[in-house]
mmCIF file of C-alpha atoms in Angstrom:
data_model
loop_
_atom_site.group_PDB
_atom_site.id
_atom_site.type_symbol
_atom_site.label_atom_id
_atom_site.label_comp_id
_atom_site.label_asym_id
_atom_site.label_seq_id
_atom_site.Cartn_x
_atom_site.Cartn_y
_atom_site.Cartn_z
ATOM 1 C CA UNK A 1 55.116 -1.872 -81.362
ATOM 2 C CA UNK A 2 56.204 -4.798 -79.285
ATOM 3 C CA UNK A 3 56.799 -3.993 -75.868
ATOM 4 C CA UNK A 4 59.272 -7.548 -75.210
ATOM 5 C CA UNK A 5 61.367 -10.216 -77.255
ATOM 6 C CA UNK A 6 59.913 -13.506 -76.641
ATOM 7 C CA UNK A 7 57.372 -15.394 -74.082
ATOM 8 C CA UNK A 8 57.479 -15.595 -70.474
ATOM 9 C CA UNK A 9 57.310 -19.640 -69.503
ATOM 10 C CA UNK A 10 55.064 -20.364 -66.534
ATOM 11 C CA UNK A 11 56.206 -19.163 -63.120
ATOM 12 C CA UNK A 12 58.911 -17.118 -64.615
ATOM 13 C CA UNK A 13 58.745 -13.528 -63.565
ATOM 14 C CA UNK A 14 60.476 -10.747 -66.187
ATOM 15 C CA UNK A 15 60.804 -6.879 -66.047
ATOM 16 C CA UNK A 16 59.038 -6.287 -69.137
ATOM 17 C CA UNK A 17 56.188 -9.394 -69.788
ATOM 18 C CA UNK A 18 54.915 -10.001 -72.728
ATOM 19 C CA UNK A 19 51.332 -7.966 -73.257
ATOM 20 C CA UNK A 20 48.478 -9.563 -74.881
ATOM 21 C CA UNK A 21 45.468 -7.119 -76.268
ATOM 22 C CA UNK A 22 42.355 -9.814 -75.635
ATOM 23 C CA UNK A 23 39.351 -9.082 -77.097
ATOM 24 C CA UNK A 24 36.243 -11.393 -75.888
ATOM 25 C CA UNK A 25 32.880 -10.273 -75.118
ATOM 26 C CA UNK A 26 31.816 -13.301 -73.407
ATOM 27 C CA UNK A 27 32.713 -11.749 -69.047
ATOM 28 C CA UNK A 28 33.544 -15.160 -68.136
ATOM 29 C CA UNK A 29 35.670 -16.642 -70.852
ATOM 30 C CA UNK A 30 37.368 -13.091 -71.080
ATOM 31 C CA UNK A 31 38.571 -13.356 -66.974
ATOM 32 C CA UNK A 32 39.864 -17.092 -67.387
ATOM 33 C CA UNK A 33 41.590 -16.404 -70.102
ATOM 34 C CA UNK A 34 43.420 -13.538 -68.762
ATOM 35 C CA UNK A 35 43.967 -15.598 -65.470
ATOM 36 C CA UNK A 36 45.004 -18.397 -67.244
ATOM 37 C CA UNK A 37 47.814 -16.251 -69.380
ATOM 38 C CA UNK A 38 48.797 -13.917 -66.436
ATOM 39 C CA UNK A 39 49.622 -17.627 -64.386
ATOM 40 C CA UNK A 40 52.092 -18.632 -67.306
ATOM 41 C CA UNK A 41 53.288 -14.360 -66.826
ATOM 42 C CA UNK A 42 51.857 -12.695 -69.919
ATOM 43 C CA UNK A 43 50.272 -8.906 -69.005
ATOM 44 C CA UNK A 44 46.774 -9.024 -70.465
ATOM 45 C CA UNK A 45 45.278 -6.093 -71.387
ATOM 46 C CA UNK A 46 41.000 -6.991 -71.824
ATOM 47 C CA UNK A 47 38.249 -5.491 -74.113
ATOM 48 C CA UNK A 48 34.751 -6.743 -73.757
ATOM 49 C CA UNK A 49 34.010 -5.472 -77.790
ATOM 50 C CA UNK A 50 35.345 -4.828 -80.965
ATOM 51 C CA UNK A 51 34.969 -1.043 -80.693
ATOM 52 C CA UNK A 52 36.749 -0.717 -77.319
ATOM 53 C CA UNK A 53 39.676 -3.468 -78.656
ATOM 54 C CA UNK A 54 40.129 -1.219 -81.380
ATOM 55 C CA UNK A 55 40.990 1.873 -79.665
ATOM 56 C CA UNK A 56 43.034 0.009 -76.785
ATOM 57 C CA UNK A 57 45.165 -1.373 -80.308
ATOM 58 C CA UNK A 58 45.587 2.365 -81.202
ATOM 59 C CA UNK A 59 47.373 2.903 -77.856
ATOM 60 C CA UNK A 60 49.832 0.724 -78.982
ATOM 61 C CA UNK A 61 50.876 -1.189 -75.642
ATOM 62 C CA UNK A 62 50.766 -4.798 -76.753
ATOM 63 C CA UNK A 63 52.742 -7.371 -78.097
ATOM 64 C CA UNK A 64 49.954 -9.360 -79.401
ATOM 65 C CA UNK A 65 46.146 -9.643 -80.129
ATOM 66 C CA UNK A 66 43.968 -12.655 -79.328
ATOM 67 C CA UNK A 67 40.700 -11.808 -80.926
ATOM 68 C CA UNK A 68 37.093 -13.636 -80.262
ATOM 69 C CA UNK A 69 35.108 -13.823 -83.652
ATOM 70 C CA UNK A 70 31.850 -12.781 -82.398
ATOM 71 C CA UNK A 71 31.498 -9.742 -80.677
ATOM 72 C CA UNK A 72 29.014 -6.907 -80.498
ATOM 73 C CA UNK A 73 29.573 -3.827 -82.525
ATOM 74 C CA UNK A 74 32.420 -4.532 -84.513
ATOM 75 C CA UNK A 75 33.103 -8.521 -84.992
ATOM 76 C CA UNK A 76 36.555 -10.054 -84.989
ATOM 77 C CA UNK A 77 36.684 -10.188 -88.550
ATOM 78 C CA UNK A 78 36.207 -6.773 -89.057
ATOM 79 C CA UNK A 79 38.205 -6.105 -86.227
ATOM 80 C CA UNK A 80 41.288 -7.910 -87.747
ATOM 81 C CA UNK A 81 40.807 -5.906 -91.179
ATOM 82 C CA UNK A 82 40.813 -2.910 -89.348
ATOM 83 C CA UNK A 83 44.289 -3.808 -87.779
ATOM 84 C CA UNK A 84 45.641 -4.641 -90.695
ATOM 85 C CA UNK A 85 44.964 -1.093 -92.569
ATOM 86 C CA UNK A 86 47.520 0.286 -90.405
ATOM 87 C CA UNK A 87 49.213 -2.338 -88.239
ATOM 88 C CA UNK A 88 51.516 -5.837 -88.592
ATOM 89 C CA UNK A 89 50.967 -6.925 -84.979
ATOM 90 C CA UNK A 90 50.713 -10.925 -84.805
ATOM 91 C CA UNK A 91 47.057 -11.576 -84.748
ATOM 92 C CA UNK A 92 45.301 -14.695 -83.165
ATOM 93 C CA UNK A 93 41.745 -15.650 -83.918
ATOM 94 C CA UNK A 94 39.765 -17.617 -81.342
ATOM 95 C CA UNK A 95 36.734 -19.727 -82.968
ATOM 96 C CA UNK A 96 33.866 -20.856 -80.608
ATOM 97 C CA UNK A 97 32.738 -23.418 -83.427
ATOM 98 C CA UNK A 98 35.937 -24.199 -85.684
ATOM 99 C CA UNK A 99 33.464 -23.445 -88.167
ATOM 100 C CA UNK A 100 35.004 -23.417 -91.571
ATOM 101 C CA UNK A 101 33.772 -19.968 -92.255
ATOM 102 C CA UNK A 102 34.986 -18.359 -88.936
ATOM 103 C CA UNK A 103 38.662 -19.822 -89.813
ATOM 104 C CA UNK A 104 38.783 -18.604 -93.483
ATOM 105 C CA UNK A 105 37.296 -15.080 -93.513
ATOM 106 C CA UNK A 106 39.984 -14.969 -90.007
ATOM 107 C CA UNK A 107 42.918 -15.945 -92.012
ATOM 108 C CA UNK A 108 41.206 -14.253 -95.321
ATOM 109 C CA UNK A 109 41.281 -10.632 -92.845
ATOM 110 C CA UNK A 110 45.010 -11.185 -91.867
ATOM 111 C CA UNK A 111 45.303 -13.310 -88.673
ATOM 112 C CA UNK A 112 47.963 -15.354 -88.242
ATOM 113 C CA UNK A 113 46.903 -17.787 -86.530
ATOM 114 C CA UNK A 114 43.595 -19.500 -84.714
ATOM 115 C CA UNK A 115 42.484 -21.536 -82.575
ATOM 116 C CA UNK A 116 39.175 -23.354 -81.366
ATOM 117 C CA UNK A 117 37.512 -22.531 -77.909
ATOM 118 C CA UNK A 118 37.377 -23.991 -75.738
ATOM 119 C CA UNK A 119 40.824 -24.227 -76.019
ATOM 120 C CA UNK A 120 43.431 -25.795 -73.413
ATOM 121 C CA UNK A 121 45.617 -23.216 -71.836
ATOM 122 C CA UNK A 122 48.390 -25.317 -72.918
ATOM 123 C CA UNK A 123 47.854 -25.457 -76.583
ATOM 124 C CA UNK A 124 46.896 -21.712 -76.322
ATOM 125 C CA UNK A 125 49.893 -20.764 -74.715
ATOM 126 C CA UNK A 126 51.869 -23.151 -77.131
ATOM 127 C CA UNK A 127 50.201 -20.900 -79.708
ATOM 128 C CA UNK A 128 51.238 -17.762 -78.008
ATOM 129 C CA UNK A 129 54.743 -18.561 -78.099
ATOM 130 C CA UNK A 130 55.050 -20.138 -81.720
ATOM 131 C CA UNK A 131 53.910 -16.156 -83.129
ATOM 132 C CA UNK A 132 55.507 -14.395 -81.062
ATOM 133 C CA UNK A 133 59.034 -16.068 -81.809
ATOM 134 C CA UNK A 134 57.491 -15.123 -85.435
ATOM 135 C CA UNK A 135 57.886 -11.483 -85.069
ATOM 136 C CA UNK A 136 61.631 -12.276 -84.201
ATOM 137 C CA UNK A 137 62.506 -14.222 -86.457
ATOM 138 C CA UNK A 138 65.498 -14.303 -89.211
ATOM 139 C CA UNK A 139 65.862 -17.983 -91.027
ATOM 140 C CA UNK A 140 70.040 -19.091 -90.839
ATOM 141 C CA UNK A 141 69.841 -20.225 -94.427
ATOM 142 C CA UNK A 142 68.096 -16.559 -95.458
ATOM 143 C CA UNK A 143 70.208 -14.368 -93.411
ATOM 144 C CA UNK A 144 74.006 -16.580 -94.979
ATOM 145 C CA UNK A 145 72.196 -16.722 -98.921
ATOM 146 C CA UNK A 146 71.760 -19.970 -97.579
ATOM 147 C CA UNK A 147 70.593 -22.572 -100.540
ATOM 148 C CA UNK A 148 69.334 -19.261 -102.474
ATOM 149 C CA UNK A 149 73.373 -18.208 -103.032
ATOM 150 C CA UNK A 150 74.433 -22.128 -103.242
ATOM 151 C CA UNK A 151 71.798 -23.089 -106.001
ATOM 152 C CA UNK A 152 72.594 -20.174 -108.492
ATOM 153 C CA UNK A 153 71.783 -16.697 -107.244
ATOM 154 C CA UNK A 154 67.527 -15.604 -108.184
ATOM 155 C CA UNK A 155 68.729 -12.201 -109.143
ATOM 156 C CA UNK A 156 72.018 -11.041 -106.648
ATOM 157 C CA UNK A 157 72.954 -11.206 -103.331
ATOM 158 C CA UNK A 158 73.809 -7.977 -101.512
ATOM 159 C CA UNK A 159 76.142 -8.532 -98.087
ATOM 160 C CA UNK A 160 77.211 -4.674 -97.928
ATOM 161 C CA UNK A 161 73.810 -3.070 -99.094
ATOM 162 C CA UNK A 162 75.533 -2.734 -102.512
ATOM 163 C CA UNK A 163 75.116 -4.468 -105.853
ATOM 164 C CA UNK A 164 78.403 -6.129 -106.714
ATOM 165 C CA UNK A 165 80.343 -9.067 -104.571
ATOM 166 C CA UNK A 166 79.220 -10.600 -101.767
ATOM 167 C CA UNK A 167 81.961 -10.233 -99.700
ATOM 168 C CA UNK A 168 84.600 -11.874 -98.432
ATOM 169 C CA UNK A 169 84.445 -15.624 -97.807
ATOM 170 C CA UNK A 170 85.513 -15.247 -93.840
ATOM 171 C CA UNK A 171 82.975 -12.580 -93.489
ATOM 172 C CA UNK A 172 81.212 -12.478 -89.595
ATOM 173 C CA UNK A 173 77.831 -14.560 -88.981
ATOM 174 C CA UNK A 174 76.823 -10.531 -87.951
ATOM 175 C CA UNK A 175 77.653 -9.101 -91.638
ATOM 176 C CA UNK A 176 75.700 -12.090 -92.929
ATOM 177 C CA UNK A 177 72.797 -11.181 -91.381
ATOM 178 C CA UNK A 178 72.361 -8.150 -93.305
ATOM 179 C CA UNK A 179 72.247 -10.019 -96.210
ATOM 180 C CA UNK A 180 70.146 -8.631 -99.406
ATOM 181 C CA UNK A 181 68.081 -11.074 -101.644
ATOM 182 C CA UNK A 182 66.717 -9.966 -104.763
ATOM 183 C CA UNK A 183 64.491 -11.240 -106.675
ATOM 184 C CA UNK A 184 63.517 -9.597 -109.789
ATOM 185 C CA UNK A 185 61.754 -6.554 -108.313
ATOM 186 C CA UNK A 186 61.627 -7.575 -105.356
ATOM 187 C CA UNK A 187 63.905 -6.743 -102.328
ATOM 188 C CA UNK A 188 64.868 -8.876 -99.094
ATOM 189 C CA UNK A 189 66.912 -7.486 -96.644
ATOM 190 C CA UNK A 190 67.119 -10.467 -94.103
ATOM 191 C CA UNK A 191 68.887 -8.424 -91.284
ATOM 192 C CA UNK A 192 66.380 -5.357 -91.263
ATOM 193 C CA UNK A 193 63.424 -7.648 -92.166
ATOM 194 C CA UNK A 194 62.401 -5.090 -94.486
ATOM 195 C CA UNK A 195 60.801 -5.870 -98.138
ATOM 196 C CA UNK A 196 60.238 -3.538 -101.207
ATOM 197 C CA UNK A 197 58.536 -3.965 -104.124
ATOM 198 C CA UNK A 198 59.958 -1.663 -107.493
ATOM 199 C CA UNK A 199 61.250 0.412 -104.256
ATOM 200 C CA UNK A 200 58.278 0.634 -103.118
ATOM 201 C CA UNK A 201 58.392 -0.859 -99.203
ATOM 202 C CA UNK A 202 56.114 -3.610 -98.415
ATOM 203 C CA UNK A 203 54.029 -4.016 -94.696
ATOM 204 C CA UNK A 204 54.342 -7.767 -94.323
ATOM 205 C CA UNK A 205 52.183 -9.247 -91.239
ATOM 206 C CA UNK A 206 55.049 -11.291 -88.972
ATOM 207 C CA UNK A 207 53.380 -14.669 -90.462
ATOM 208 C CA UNK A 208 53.862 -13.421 -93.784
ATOM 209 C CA UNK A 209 57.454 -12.179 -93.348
ATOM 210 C CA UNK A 210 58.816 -15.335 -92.154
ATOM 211 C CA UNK A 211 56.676 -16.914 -95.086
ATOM 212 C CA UNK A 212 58.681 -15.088 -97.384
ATOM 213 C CA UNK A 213 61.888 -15.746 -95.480
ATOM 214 C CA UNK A 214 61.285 -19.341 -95.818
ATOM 215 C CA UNK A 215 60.592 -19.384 -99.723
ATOM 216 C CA UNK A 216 63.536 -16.921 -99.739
ATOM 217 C CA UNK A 217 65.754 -19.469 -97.818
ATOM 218 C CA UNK A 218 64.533 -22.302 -100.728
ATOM 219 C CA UNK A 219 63.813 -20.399 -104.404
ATOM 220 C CA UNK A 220 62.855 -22.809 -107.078
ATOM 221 C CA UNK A 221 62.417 -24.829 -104.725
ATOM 222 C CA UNK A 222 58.757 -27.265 -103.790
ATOM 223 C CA UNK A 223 57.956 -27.173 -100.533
ATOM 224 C CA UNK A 224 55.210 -28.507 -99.287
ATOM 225 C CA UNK A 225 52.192 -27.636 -96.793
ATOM 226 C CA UNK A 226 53.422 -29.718 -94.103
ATOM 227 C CA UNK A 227 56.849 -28.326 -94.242
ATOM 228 C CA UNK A 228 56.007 -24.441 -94.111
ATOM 229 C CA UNK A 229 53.542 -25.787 -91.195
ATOM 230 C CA UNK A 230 56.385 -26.819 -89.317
ATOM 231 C CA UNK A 231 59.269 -24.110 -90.446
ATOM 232 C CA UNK A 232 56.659 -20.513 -90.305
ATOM 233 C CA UNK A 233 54.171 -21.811 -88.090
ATOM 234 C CA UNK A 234 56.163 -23.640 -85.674
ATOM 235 C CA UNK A 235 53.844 -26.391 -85.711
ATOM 236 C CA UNK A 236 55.438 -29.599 -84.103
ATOM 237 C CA UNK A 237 52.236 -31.541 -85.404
ATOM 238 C CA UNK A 238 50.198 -31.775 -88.257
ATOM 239 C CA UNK A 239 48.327 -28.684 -88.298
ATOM 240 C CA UNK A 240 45.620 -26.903 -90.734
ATOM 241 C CA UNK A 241 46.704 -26.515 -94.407
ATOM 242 C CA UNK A 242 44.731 -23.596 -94.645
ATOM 243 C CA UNK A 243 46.424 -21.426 -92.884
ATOM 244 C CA UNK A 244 49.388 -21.873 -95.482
ATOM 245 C CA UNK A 245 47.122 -21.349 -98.129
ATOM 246 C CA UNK A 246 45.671 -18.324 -97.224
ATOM 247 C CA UNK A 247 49.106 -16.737 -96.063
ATOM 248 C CA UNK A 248 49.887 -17.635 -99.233
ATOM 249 C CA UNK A 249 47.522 -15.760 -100.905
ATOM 250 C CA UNK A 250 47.760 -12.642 -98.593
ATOM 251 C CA UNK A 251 51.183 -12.828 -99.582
ATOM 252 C CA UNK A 252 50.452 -12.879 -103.375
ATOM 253 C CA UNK A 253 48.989 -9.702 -103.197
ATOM 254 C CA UNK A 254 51.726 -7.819 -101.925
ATOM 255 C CA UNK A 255 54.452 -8.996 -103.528
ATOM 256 C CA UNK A 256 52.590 -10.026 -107.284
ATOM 257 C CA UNK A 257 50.290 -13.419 -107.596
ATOM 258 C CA UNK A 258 53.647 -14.246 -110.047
ATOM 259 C CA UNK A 259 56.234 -14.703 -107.655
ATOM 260 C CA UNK A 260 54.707 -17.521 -105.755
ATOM 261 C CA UNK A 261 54.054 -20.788 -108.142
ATOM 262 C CA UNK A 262 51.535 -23.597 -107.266
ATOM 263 C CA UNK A 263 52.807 -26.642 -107.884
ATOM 264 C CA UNK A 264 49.387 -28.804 -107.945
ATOM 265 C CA UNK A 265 49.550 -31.802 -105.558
ATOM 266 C CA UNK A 266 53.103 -30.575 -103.794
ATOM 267 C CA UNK A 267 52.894 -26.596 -102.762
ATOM 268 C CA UNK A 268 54.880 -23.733 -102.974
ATOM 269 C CA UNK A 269 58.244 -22.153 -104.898
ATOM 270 C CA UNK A 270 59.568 -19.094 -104.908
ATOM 271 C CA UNK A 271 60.765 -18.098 -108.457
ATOM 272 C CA UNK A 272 63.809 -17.449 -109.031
#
């Protein structure tokens, strides 16, 4: 459950600061980064394995995780799958090596995010920021029917919560947001940011929510690594493909490997 609405910026004091769960066994690494977070006014709440990290997650006080691959007793990895059996909280890996590996089976296990230590408190913090305005987030073109209502409806779109008209054209910016995309069997509602499949509701990770937002926002149409970098990941440089690729296919499985084409050489569509 998240405990505040956005970042705190450096200096900046707030009644409620963001809370970050970190999990790092290494002593030394764990206290800079905590000092280096509490500076720029995050609360960090600090767990020295996976074991420990995983019952301090259980109490529920944090915002976000920021998870060390190797630790003793239960690993990263296995701490992020463990997360994601029961929880949607944004997840960041940190990587001593970058290895290839490390960054796949993180993404692969639901994290949202990584990045490579040792890692500037800048870039980290720029990190911080870009997921947790994730778990906030409802796209303008999603939440109006944006190019999804202009380019020929997928299925319908629902203003009221009802099948039927969308509503008047004058209609608030705050009706809008409670818009309703279908698609097929699947069900949007971009004001609740709630999804169900056949009825059936759907626990989407914040990364993979606004994933589906975005491809929501644009169905049948290509858009391309670079693009979703920049739109769901908030990336204002070129950034890992991977990450898209593997949100991708987290994504696949929860709402069927169907309603997300490849297009080879280009990326993504939603179909309609």
């Amino acid at each position: 459950m998240s405990h505040a609405a956005s970042a705190v910026g450096a200096g900046a004091s707030a009644p409620a600061p963001v809370t970050i769960l970190l999990v790092e066994d290494d002593e030394v690494i764990r206290r800079s980064v905590a000092m280096a977070l509490e500076r720029y006014g995050y609360h960090v709440i600090a767990a020295g394995d996976g074991l420990t990290g995983l019952e301090l997650f259980r109490e529920g006080r944090h915002d976000l995780l920021l998870l060390d691959v190797m630790l003793p007793g239960l690993d990263g990895i296995g701490l992020c799958r463990r997360i994601r059996e029961t929880g949607t909280d944004p997840i960041l890996m940190m990587s001593a090596r970058g290895d290839a590996l490390d960054v796949v089976s993180g993404l692969e296990a639901g994290a949202d995010d990584y990045v490579v230590k040792p890692v500037d408190t800048a870039v980290l913090v720029a990190r911080i920021r870009s997921l947790l305005r994730r778990t906030t987030f409802t796209p303008a073109a999603a939440a109006t029917g944006g190019r999804a209502d202009q380019a020929g409806s997928p299925g319908r779109l629902d203003q009221s919560g009802q099948s039927g008209q969308s509503g008047q054209s004058g209609q608030s910016g705050q009706a809008h947001q409670h818009a309703r995309l279908v698609f097929g069997e699947l069900a949007i509602d971009t004001g609740g940011l709630e999804v169900s499949l056949s009825g059936e509701p759907v626990a989407l990770a914040p990364t993979e929510l606004r994933l589906l937002l975005e491809f929501a926002a644009n169905p049948g149409i290509v858009l391309d690594r670079q693009t979703l970098l920049r739109n769901v990941w908030d990336y204002g440089w070129d950034g890992d493909t991977r990450v898209v690729d593997l949100c991708v296919q987290r994504l696949r499985k929860k709402i069927g490997a169907e309603r997300i084409e490849t297009v080879r050489g280009f990326g993504y569509k939603l179909r309609r």
